[in-house]
mmCIF file of C-alpha atoms and ligand atoms in Angstrom:
data_model
loop_
_atom_site.group_PDB
_atom_site.id
_atom_site.type_symbol
_atom_site.label_atom_id
_atom_site.label_comp_id
_atom_site.label_asym_id
_atom_site.label_seq_id
_atom_site.Cartn_x
_atom_site.Cartn_y
_atom_site.Cartn_z
ATOM 1 C CA MET F 14 26.988 11.386 -29.286
ATOM 2 C CA GLY F 15 26.991 12.545 -25.463
ATOM 3 C CA ASP F 16 29.242 13.128 -22.809
ATOM 4 C CA VAL F 17 30.740 9.592 -21.663
ATOM 5 C CA SER F 18 31.711 10.992 -18.230
ATOM 6 C CA ARG F 19 28.013 11.254 -17.429
ATOM 7 C CA PRO F 20 25.557 8.386 -16.658
ATOM 8 C CA LEU F 21 23.403 7.226 -19.669
ATOM 9 C CA ILE F 22 19.834 7.086 -18.568
ATOM 10 C CA LEU F 23 17.351 5.321 -20.960
ATOM 11 C CA VAL F 24 13.599 6.796 -20.539
ATOM 12 C CA SER F 25 10.774 4.831 -21.900
ATOM 13 C CA ASN F 26 6.836 4.073 -21.206
ATOM 14 C CA ASP F 27 3.881 2.294 -22.222
ATOM 15 C CA ASP F 28 1.741 5.339 -23.063
ATOM 16 C CA GLY F 29 3.643 6.317 -26.208
ATOM 17 C CA ILE F 30 6.109 9.040 -27.309
ATOM 18 C CA ARG F 31 3.636 11.747 -26.874
ATOM 19 C CA ALA F 32 2.578 10.977 -23.319
ATOM 20 C CA PRO F 33 3.006 13.865 -21.104
ATOM 21 C CA GLY F 34 4.485 11.552 -18.308
ATOM 22 C CA LEU F 35 7.388 10.632 -20.636
ATOM 23 C CA ARG F 36 8.451 14.148 -21.056
ATOM 24 C CA VAL F 37 8.419 14.829 -17.202
ATOM 25 C CA LEU F 38 10.622 11.811 -16.519
ATOM 26 C CA ALA F 39 12.904 12.691 -19.497
ATOM 27 C CA GLU F 40 13.378 16.216 -18.109
ATOM 28 C CA VAL F 41 14.259 15.249 -14.364
ATOM 29 C CA ALA F 42 16.776 12.277 -16.136
ATOM 30 C CA ALA F 43 18.594 15.220 -17.890
ATOM 31 C CA GLU F 44 19.361 16.609 -14.379
ATOM 32 C CA PHE F 45 21.563 13.383 -13.588
ATOM 33 C CA GLY F 46 22.925 12.325 -16.888
ATOM 34 C CA GLU F 47 22.937 11.867 -20.739
ATOM 35 C CA VAL F 48 19.082 10.913 -21.847
ATOM 36 C CA LEU F 49 17.935 8.888 -24.592
ATOM 37 C CA VAL F 50 14.442 8.281 -25.090
ATOM 38 C CA CYS F 51 12.935 5.609 -26.963
ATOM 39 C CA ALA F 52 9.146 4.761 -26.443
ATOM 40 C CA PRO F 53 6.120 3.362 -28.452
ATOM 41 C CA ASN F 54 5.115 5.381 -31.308
ATOM 42 C CA GLU F 55 1.354 4.589 -29.908
ATOM 43 C CA GLU F 56 0.001 3.847 -26.523
ATOM 44 C CA ARG F 57 0.712 0.217 -25.347
ATOM 45 C CA SER F 58 -0.467 -0.075 -21.924
ATOM 46 C CA GLY F 59 -1.223 -3.325 -21.111
ATOM 47 C CA PHE F 60 1.387 -5.106 -22.958
ATOM 48 C CA SER F 61 3.368 -6.591 -19.963
ATOM 49 C CA HIS F 62 6.580 -8.285 -21.221
ATOM 50 C CA ALA F 63 5.467 -8.853 -24.909
ATOM 51 C CA ILE F 64 8.150 -8.835 -27.467
ATOM 52 C CA SER F 65 7.775 -8.567 -31.449
ATOM 53 C CA LEU F 66 9.551 -11.775 -32.818
ATOM 54 C CA ARG F 67 7.444 -12.187 -35.877
ATOM 55 C CA SER F 68 7.065 -8.577 -37.000
ATOM 56 C CA SER F 69 9.730 -5.968 -37.861
ATOM 57 C CA LEU F 70 10.120 -2.778 -35.995
ATOM 58 C CA ARG F 71 10.516 0.803 -37.118
ATOM 59 C CA SER F 72 12.297 3.375 -35.220
ATOM 60 C CA GLU F 73 11.947 7.137 -36.350
ATOM 61 C CA ARG F 74 13.515 10.026 -34.656
ATOM 62 C CA ALA F 75 11.199 12.354 -33.204
ATOM 63 C CA PRO F 76 13.036 15.669 -33.022
ATOM 64 C CA GLU F 77 9.791 17.508 -32.016
ATOM 65 C CA PHE F 78 10.368 16.423 -28.730
ATOM 66 C CA GLY F 79 14.037 16.202 -28.463
ATOM 67 C CA GLU F 80 17.489 15.450 -30.042
ATOM 68 C CA ARG F 81 17.527 11.784 -28.886
ATOM 69 C CA TRP F 82 13.964 10.740 -29.044
ATOM 70 C CA TYR F 83 12.998 7.763 -30.839
ATOM 71 C CA ALA F 84 9.454 6.477 -31.394
ATOM 72 C CA VAL F 85 9.345 2.687 -32.373
ATOM 73 C CA SER F 86 6.677 0.643 -33.792
ATOM 74 C CA GLY F 87 6.464 -1.828 -30.923
ATOM 75 C CA THR F 88 5.866 -2.697 -27.525
ATOM 76 C CA PRO F 89 7.606 -1.119 -24.457
ATOM 77 C CA VAL F 90 9.943 -4.177 -24.359
ATOM 78 C CA ASP F 91 10.751 -3.728 -27.811
ATOM 79 C CA CYS F 92 11.765 -0.256 -26.998
ATOM 80 C CA VAL F 93 14.314 -1.144 -24.293
ATOM 81 C CA TYR F 94 15.472 -4.153 -26.084
ATOM 82 C CA LEU F 95 16.231 -2.011 -29.347
ATOM 83 C CA ALA F 96 17.577 1.063 -27.400
ATOM 84 C CA CYS F 97 20.087 -1.063 -25.073
ATOM 85 C CA LEU F 98 21.427 -3.362 -28.015
ATOM 86 C CA HIS F 99 21.304 -0.723 -30.994
ATOM 87 C CA LEU F 100 20.267 2.880 -30.293
ATOM 88 C CA CYS F 101 22.419 3.522 -27.120
ATOM 89 C CA GLU F 102 26.291 3.624 -27.552
ATOM 90 C CA ARG F 103 26.874 2.135 -24.542
ATOM 91 C CA LEU F 104 24.456 0.018 -21.921
ATOM 92 C CA PRO F 105 22.430 2.443 -19.956
ATOM 93 C CA ASP F 106 23.439 2.937 -16.273
ATOM 94 C CA LEU F 107 19.553 3.453 -15.468
ATOM 95 C CA VAL F 108 16.372 2.657 -17.302
ATOM 96 C CA LEU F 109 13.422 5.030 -16.168
ATOM 97 C CA SER F 110 9.877 3.849 -17.495
ATOM 98 C CA GLY F 111 6.823 5.952 -17.088
ATOM 99 C CA VAL F 112 5.337 8.203 -15.657
ATOM 100 C CA ASN F 113 2.259 5.850 -15.873
ATOM 101 C CA PRO F 114 -1.267 7.599 -15.316
ATOM 102 C CA GLY F 115 -2.540 4.955 -13.145
ATOM 103 C CA TYR F 116 -1.075 2.920 -10.275
ATOM 104 C CA ASN F 117 0.926 -0.401 -10.972
ATOM 105 C CA LEU F 118 0.017 -2.136 -7.854
ATOM 106 C CA GLY F 119 -0.167 -5.865 -6.860
ATOM 107 C CA ALA F 120 -0.870 -8.205 -9.807
ATOM 108 C CA ASP F 121 -0.871 -5.012 -11.957
ATOM 109 C CA VAL F 122 2.967 -5.789 -12.539
ATOM 110 C CA PHE F 123 2.130 -8.714 -14.616
ATOM 111 C CA TYR F 124 -0.084 -6.673 -17.029
ATOM 112 C CA SER F 125 1.884 -3.585 -16.901
ATOM 113 C CA GLY F 126 3.999 -2.304 -19.717
ATOM 114 C CA THR F 127 5.461 0.312 -17.612
ATOM 115 C CA VAL F 128 7.039 -2.512 -15.387
ATOM 116 C CA GLY F 129 7.581 -4.535 -18.348
ATOM 117 C CA ALA F 130 9.853 -1.954 -19.700
ATOM 118 C CA ALA F 131 11.551 -1.621 -16.320
ATOM 119 C CA ARG F 132 12.079 -5.185 -16.001
ATOM 120 C CA GLU F 133 13.686 -5.743 -19.551
ATOM 121 C CA GLY F 134 15.904 -3.030 -18.337
ATOM 122 C CA LEU F 135 17.025 -5.217 -15.518
ATOM 123 C CA LEU F 136 17.437 -8.391 -17.894
ATOM 124 C CA ARG F 137 19.601 -6.299 -20.524
ATOM 125 C CA GLY F 138 21.985 -5.519 -17.291
ATOM 126 C CA SER F 139 20.793 -1.837 -16.138
ATOM 127 C CA SER F 140 19.145 -0.784 -12.911
ATOM 128 C CA SER F 141 15.478 0.210 -13.472
ATOM 129 C CA LEU F 142 12.731 2.070 -11.649
ATOM 130 C CA ALA F 143 9.239 2.173 -12.841
ATOM 131 C CA VAL F 144 7.078 5.035 -12.213
ATOM 132 C CA SER F 145 3.284 5.403 -11.841
ATOM 133 C CA VAL F 146 1.063 7.807 -10.156
ATOM 134 C CA GLN F 147 -2.674 7.748 -9.062
ATOM 135 C CA ALA F 148 -4.958 7.876 -12.022
ATOM 136 C CA ASP F 149 -5.800 11.792 -12.843
ATOM 137 C CA ALA F 150 -2.728 12.907 -10.903
ATOM 138 C CA LYS F 151 -0.241 15.007 -12.461
ATOM 139 C CA PRO F 152 3.089 13.044 -13.428
ATOM 140 C CA GLU F 153 4.948 15.791 -11.657
ATOM 141 C CA VAL F 154 3.705 14.469 -7.993
ATOM 142 C CA ALA F 155 6.276 11.671 -8.401
ATOM 143 C CA LEU F 156 9.497 13.909 -9.020
ATOM 144 C CA PRO F 157 10.532 14.159 -5.625
ATOM 145 C CA PHE F 158 10.791 10.565 -5.202
ATOM 146 C CA VAL F 159 12.319 10.122 -8.747
ATOM 147 C CA ARG F 160 15.101 12.779 -7.721
ATOM 148 C CA GLN F 161 15.388 11.006 -4.366
ATOM 149 C CA LEU F 162 16.019 7.821 -5.923
ATOM 150 C CA VAL F 163 17.917 8.275 -9.093
ATOM 151 C CA PRO F 164 21.353 9.299 -7.583
ATOM 152 C CA ARG F 165 21.250 6.378 -5.361
ATOM 153 C CA LEU F 166 20.571 4.036 -7.992
ATOM 154 C CA LEU F 167 23.269 5.586 -10.076
ATOM 155 C CA ALA F 168 25.631 5.151 -7.678
ATOM 156 C CA GLU F 169 25.121 1.516 -6.750
ATOM 157 C CA ALA F 170 25.063 0.703 -10.499
ATOM 158 C CA LYS F 171 28.320 2.204 -10.476
ATOM 159 C CA ALA F 172 29.335 -0.262 -7.873
ATOM 160 C CA GLY F 173 27.677 -3.287 -9.650
ATOM 161 C CA THR F 174 24.583 -3.397 -7.922
ATOM 162 C CA ARG F 175 21.445 -3.447 -9.860
ATOM 163 C CA HIS F 176 17.713 -3.035 -8.806
ATOM 164 C CA LEU F 177 14.237 -3.206 -10.424
ATOM 165 C CA LEU F 178 12.185 -0.868 -8.352
ATOM 166 C CA ASN F 179 8.454 -0.021 -8.862
ATOM 167 C CA LEU F 180 7.302 3.464 -7.350
ATOM 168 C CA ASN F 181 3.682 4.137 -6.895
ATOM 169 C CA VAL F 182 2.503 7.739 -5.789
ATOM 170 C CA PRO F 183 -0.734 8.935 -4.645
ATOM 171 C CA ARG F 184 -2.406 12.221 -5.852
ATOM 172 C CA GLU F 185 -1.529 14.186 -3.129
ATOM 173 C CA GLY F 186 2.458 13.388 -3.821
ATOM 174 C CA GLY F 187 2.724 10.771 -1.013
ATOM 175 C CA THR F 188 2.979 13.638 1.527
ATOM 176 C CA LYS F 189 3.265 10.890 4.298
ATOM 177 C CA GLY F 190 6.750 10.066 2.548
ATOM 178 C CA LEU F 191 8.010 7.015 0.893
ATOM 179 C CA ARG F 192 7.646 3.493 2.330
ATOM 180 C CA ALA F 193 8.920 0.016 1.111
ATOM 181 C CA ALA F 194 6.357 -2.341 0.409
ATOM 182 C CA ARG F 195 5.514 -5.854 -0.533
ATOM 183 C CA LEU F 196 3.045 -6.394 -3.608
ATOM 184 C CA GLY F 197 -0.503 -6.282 -2.504
ATOM 185 C CA HIS F 198 -3.827 -7.294 -3.958
ATOM 186 C CA ARG F 199 -5.315 -4.716 -6.221
ATOM 187 C CA ARG F 200 -8.912 -5.522 -7.172
ATOM 188 C CA TYR F 201 -11.000 -4.664 -10.075
ATOM 189 C CA ARG F 202 -14.654 -4.766 -11.116
ATOM 190 C CA ASP F 203 -13.800 -7.597 -13.602
ATOM 191 C CA GLN F 204 -16.129 -7.715 -16.559
ATOM 192 C CA VAL F 205 -16.535 -8.975 -20.029
ATOM 193 C CA ALA F 206 -18.870 -6.784 -22.178
ATOM 194 C CA GLU F 207 -20.485 -8.612 -25.313
ATOM 195 C CA ARG F 208 -21.197 -6.328 -28.295
ATOM 196 C CA GLU F 209 -22.358 -6.876 -31.849
ATOM 197 C CA ASP F 210 -20.579 -5.701 -34.988
ATOM 198 C CA LEU F 211 -22.238 -4.562 -38.360
ATOM 199 C CA ALA F 212 -22.380 -8.137 -39.551
ATOM 200 C CA GLY F 213 -24.085 -9.475 -36.445
ATOM 201 C CA ARG F 214 -21.016 -11.019 -35.070
ATOM 202 C CA SER F 215 -20.029 -11.023 -31.149
ATOM 203 C CA TYR F 216 -17.011 -9.110 -30.171
ATOM 204 C CA PHE F 217 -15.818 -8.199 -26.475
ATOM 205 C CA TRP F 218 -14.566 -5.748 -24.240
ATOM 206 C CA ILE F 219 -12.749 -6.921 -21.097
ATOM 207 C CA GLY F 220 -11.335 -5.405 -18.078
ATOM 208 C CA GLY F 221 -13.316 -3.449 -15.719
ATOM 209 C CA PRO F 222 -12.318 -0.248 -13.924
ATOM 210 C CA PRO F 223 -10.149 -0.684 -10.398
ATOM 211 C CA ALA F 224 -12.258 -0.864 -7.260
ATOM 212 C CA PRO F 225 -11.416 1.759 -4.739
ATOM 213 C CA ILE F 226 -8.202 1.378 -2.711
ATOM 214 C CA SER F 227 -8.990 1.253 1.170
ATOM 215 C CA GLY F 228 -6.688 2.891 3.527
ATOM 216 C CA ASP F 229 -6.345 0.170 5.819
ATOM 217 C CA PRO F 230 -3.667 1.188 8.286
ATOM 218 C CA ASP F 231 -2.661 -2.518 9.108
ATOM 219 C CA ASP F 232 -1.890 -3.159 5.513
ATOM 220 C CA GLU F 233 1.745 -2.477 4.610
ATOM 221 C CA SER F 234 1.437 -3.715 0.991
ATOM 222 C CA ASP F 235 1.966 -1.429 -1.704
ATOM 223 C CA THR F 236 -2.146 -1.245 -2.158
ATOM 224 C CA GLY F 237 -2.379 -0.438 1.616
ATOM 225 C CA LEU F 238 0.280 2.085 1.624
ATOM 226 C CA VAL F 239 -0.871 4.403 -1.227
ATOM 227 C CA GLY F 240 -4.456 3.934 0.247
ATOM 228 C CA GLN F 241 -2.978 5.502 3.408
ATOM 229 C CA GLY F 242 -1.269 8.492 1.324
ATOM 230 C CA TYR F 243 2.230 6.910 1.242
ATOM 231 C CA ALA F 244 4.305 6.758 -1.871
ATOM 232 C CA ALA F 245 5.297 2.896 -2.070
ATOM 233 C CA LEU F 246 8.380 1.425 -3.405
ATOM 234 C CA THR F 247 8.334 -2.046 -4.217
ATOM 235 C CA PRO F 248 11.654 -3.967 -5.146
ATOM 236 C CA LEU F 249 11.071 -6.752 -7.575
ATOM 237 C CA GLU F 250 13.111 -9.558 -8.813
ATOM 238 C CA ILE F 251 13.068 -11.564 -11.750
ATOM 239 C CA ASP F 252 12.876 -15.017 -10.084
ATOM 240 C CA ILE F 253 9.153 -15.614 -9.135
ATOM 241 C CA THR F 254 9.834 -19.337 -7.788
ATOM 242 C CA ALA F 255 7.806 -20.065 -4.777
ATOM 243 C CA PRO F 256 10.211 -19.544 -1.717
ATOM 244 C CA ASP F 257 10.332 -23.235 -0.402
ATOM 245 C CA LEU F 258 11.304 -25.373 -3.017
ATOM 246 C CA GLY F 259 11.682 -28.427 -0.570
ATOM 247 C CA ASP F 260 7.974 -28.399 -0.171
ATOM 248 C CA TRP F 261 7.281 -29.083 -3.714
ATOM 249 C CA ALA F 262 9.947 -31.893 -3.834
ATOM 250 C CA ALA F 263 7.859 -33.548 -1.050
ATOM 251 C CA TRP F 264 4.652 -32.799 -3.024
ATOM 252 C CA ILE F 265 6.130 -34.341 -6.129
ATOM 253 C CA SER F 266 7.425 -37.492 -4.107
ATOM 254 C CA SER F 267 4.087 -37.726 -2.457
ATOM 255 C CA SER F 268 2.036 -37.879 -5.388
ATOM 256 C CA SER F 269 1.301 -41.025 -7.591
ATOM 257 C CA ASP F 270 4.283 -41.956 -9.779
ATOM 258 C CA PRO F 271 2.769 -42.358 -13.528
ATOM 259 C CA SER F 272 5.570 -44.547 -14.502
ATOM 260 C CA ALA F 273 4.887 -47.314 -11.547
ATOM 261 C CA PRO F 274 3.074 -50.433 -12.861
ATOM 262 C CA GLN F 275 -0.816 -50.243 -13.010
ATOM 263 C CA ASP F 276 -2.735 -52.914 -11.633
HETATM 264 MN MN1 MN B 316 0.135 3.158 -19.163
#
């Protein structure tokens, strides 16, 4: 069941067990530890942090890809949950998610199954790294940065410090280097397309393509940095509460009290 003296690295994604980016990430993970791969049996991009509570899950070995590869009939989060609590003989030291073909920048982190799987890793107690590259880029362009980050994450996890990191790498491989970034503003050409089925009933496609990312040199957010050709590393936290709770206490006390007697 693997060498317990080496770190255990769980690899997952939202693009499914056959995705090229998953194999690339599993191969680089094997340079640093024992690897278990658990990924959705089909593509489940955009599944965010969805968990299957009202349907069962099937997990099947996928020996055509590797010895400890499992394909699960669920969401990315289902895969990490099942792997951490059942398939892995111990809690993974690190969860890697990706490599996703397409950036996960700004508010994408709320929709992304790639980030969802990584976030679930942190919730389960493991440091986690989500890895995405520019659409149409080879997943390999992210590998220099993954090789830079993984040993550091493993060393810090061993000392009890865990992180959730979101890495985005441009097509050129972030030749300018890696920069820390806040979430920026990802823009899409939002649209709803209404169609008609054979019975004459309406159905819809939602979600237009992303708008081009500008390379504004003053924009140091993740969107701005990848637009300038940097790779961007965004540290994420679970707690998304607004920073100043005091403002909200004042906001409540200055609002009318619904329990006060009405005239
Ligand atoms: Mn995806």
